Amino acid sequence: MDNTWHAIAQSFQKSLKELYPDSEIEELFLMALEHHTQSKRIHYQHMKNEEASSRQIAFMQEVLAQLQTGRPIQQILGYAYFYGSVFEVNQDTLIPRPETEELVHLIKQDFKAIQTVNCIDIGTGTGCIPISLALHMPQHNYWAVDISPAALQVAKRNAQKHQVEIQFSQLDILEWQLVFQTDQYFDIIVSNPPYITPAEKKEMHRNVLDFEPHTALFVEDNAPLLFYDYIAEFAKQHLNQGGVLYFEINQYLGKETVELLSKKGFRSIELHKDINGADRIIKAKLD
Ligand SMILES: C[S@@+](CC[C@H](N)C(=O)[O-])C[C@H]1O[C@@H](n2cnc3c(N)ncnc32)[C@H](O)[C@@H]1O
C-alpha cells in the first residue's frame, strides 16, 4: 500500500470532491499536515514522496473522516487564525471570518494613537475582536458580552492564553435596558451580530449550516436588522461624546442599515466594502 504524503493528499482530493473545490481540499490537507507534523507547508513538496508513520496516517484518516461529515477544519483542529493570532474555537463559537479582520483593522487605525478609552464588543463569540484589539492597543479598556455562556468560556480561555484583560459578561443584548448599568460609557462600541436571514440559508455551505451555532448566525426574515436596532439604541445611551459605533453588516442590507442609523440620529455614517467588494462595515457617530 502507498503510504506516502502524496497518496494521503490524493485520498483527501478523492473523498472530499463532492464537498469542496480542489484548491480548498489542498488547503485542508495542508492545514492538517502542518498541525500534526509541525512542518511548514512549504516543506510539503520535499516530503511528498516520504512515507507517513502509522500515527500520522491514523491522524490524517481521522481528520478526513470528520471533514467528510462536513465539520469545518477549524473545529476539528480546535483553533482558527484571526488577525495574526490563534484562537480556540469549538461548536459553541462562530469561526472568526476574514471580513471581521477588516473591522478590527479599521478600529485599530482609528484608535491606535489615542490614549486610554473604553471599548465594548457585543456578541463576542471567541473574543476575537476585543482580544485582537487588546493585543494591538493595550492602552485601552475592554469589555465583551455574549448571550452564550459556552462561547464566553471559550472567549475567557482565549483572553487568558493571549494574556489580555477583558471583562466578560453574559448579556442578552435584546434585554440590555433591563440589566445594563446606566452609568457606563464607551468610546468604541463594536459588534458583529447575527445577520443571516433564513432566505440566505440556501446559499450556505453545509459545514456552516450543520456545525456552526445558529444563535451566532441567524435572524428572522421579518426582522433582519433587529440586532442593529437594539445595539444602536444601546449606543445612543452608552457612547461617550466623540465615541464611534462599528458594525459588521449583512452585505445585502448596507443601504437599509445606514438608513436605520440615520433615522436614529447617527451622523458621519460610513459604509465600507470588504476585500471582495461587498458592503460589510459601518462606522457611525452621534455628534
Ligand atoms: C456573528 S457571531 C460573532 C462572533 C464574533 N464576534 C466574531 O466576530 O467572530 C454573533 C455572536 O452574537 C452572539 N449573540 C446572539 N444573540 C445574542 C444576544 N441576544 N445577545 C448577545 N449576544 C448574542 C452569538 O452567541 C455570537 O457569539
mmCIF file of C-alpha atoms and ligand atoms in Angstrom, residues 82 92-97 100 103 121-130 145-148 151 170-175 191-195 213-218 227 248, ligand 1:
data_model
loop_
_atom_site.group_PDB
_atom_site.id
_atom_site.type_symbol
_atom_site.label_atom_id
_atom_site.label_comp_id
_atom_site.label_asym_id
_atom_site.label_seq_id
_atom_site.Cartn_x
_atom_site.Cartn_y
_atom_site.Cartn_z
ATOM 1 C CA PHE A 82 -7.536 35.634 13.171
ATOM 2 C CA ASP A 92 -20.291 26.857 20.540
ATOM 3 C CA THR A 93 -18.431 29.670 18.805
ATOM 4 C CA LEU A 94 -18.535 31.186 15.364
ATOM 5 C CA ILE A 95 -15.294 30.566 13.475
ATOM 6 C CA PRO A 96 -13.778 34.041 13.050
ATOM 7 C CA ARG A 97 -14.007 35.252 9.444
ATOM 8 C CA THR A 100 -14.086 40.637 10.652
ATOM 9 C CA LEU A 103 -13.350 45.527 11.066
ATOM 10 C CA ASP A 121 -17.745 44.173 21.896
ATOM 11 C CA ILE A 122 -21.320 42.887 21.693
ATOM 12 C CA GLY A 123 -21.721 39.231 20.692
ATOM 13 C CA THR A 124 -18.087 38.372 21.231
ATOM 14 C CA GLY A 125 -18.046 34.645 20.341
ATOM 15 C CA THR A 126 -14.414 33.525 20.599
ATOM 16 C CA GLY A 127 -13.493 37.017 21.796
ATOM 17 C CA CYS A 128 -11.517 37.504 18.595
ATOM 18 C CA ILE A 129 -12.423 41.199 18.212
ATOM 19 C CA PRO A 130 -11.570 42.613 21.668
ATOM 20 C CA VAL A 145 -20.663 40.367 26.199
ATOM 21 C CA ASP A 146 -22.434 37.408 24.656
ATOM 22 C CA ILE A 147 -25.694 35.611 25.267
ATOM 23 C CA SER A 148 -23.952 32.233 25.169
ATOM 24 C CA ALA A 151 -18.996 30.896 23.982
ATOM 25 C CA GLN A 170 -23.258 37.242 29.855
ATOM 26 C CA LEU A 171 -25.873 39.553 28.356
ATOM 27 C CA ASP A 172 -28.815 39.220 26.030
ATOM 28 C CA ILE A 173 -28.411 42.468 24.139
ATOM 29 C CA LEU A 174 -32.119 42.425 23.336
ATOM 30 C CA GLU A 175 -32.666 42.959 27.070
ATOM 31 C CA SER A 191 -20.499 44.344 17.082
ATOM 32 C CA ASN A 192 -20.616 41.603 14.500
ATOM 33 C CA PRO A 193 -24.105 40.402 15.435
ATOM 34 C CA PRO A 194 -26.124 37.591 13.848
ATOM 35 C CA TYR A 195 -27.255 38.866 10.430
ATOM 36 C CA PRO A 213 -24.068 27.742 16.242
ATOM 37 C CA HIS A 214 -27.297 29.091 14.796
ATOM 38 C CA THR A 215 -27.615 31.718 17.558
ATOM 39 C CA ALA A 216 -24.419 33.226 16.146
ATOM 40 C CA LEU A 217 -25.673 33.308 12.578
ATOM 41 C CA PHE A 218 -29.360 33.774 12.023
ATOM 42 C CA PHE A 227 -29.691 43.442 16.481
ATOM 43 C CA GLU A 248 -20.106 44.271 10.610
HETATM 44 C C1 LIG B 1 -21.802 36.539 14.150
HETATM 45 S S1 LIG B 1 -21.324 35.963 15.763
HETATM 46 C C2 LIG B 1 -19.870 36.963 16.026
HETATM 47 C C3 LIG B 1 -18.846 36.327 16.922
HETATM 48 C C4 LIG B 1 -17.513 37.106 16.991
HETATM 49 N N1 LIG B 1 -17.712 38.462 17.468
HETATM 50 C C5 LIG B 1 -16.851 37.150 15.631
HETATM 51 O O1 LIG B 1 -16.862 38.222 15.002
HETATM 52 O O2 LIG B 1 -16.333 36.119 15.184
HETATM 53 C C6 LIG B 1 -22.556 36.681 16.777
HETATM 54 C C7 LIG B 1 -22.416 36.457 18.276
HETATM 55 O O3 LIG B 1 -23.536 37.086 18.924
HETATM 56 C C8 LIG B 1 -23.995 36.266 19.973
HETATM 57 N N2 LIG B 1 -25.411 36.570 20.209
HETATM 58 C C9 LIG B 1 -26.508 36.080 19.581
HETATM 59 N N3 LIG B 1 -27.631 36.588 20.103
HETATM 60 C C10 LIG B 1 -27.236 37.435 21.093
HETATM 61 C C11 LIG B 1 -27.949 38.257 22.031
HETATM 62 N N4 LIG B 1 -29.284 38.303 22.024
HETATM 63 N N5 LIG B 1 -27.226 38.974 22.926
HETATM 64 C C12 LIG B 1 -25.867 38.931 22.934
HETATM 65 N N6 LIG B 1 -25.143 38.163 22.088
HETATM 66 C C13 LIG B 1 -25.826 37.429 21.175
HETATM 67 C C14 LIG B 1 -23.753 34.850 19.490
HETATM 68 O O4 LIG B 1 -23.691 33.940 20.583
HETATM 69 C C15 LIG B 1 -22.437 35.007 18.723
HETATM 70 O O5 LIG B 1 -21.335 34.747 19.546
#
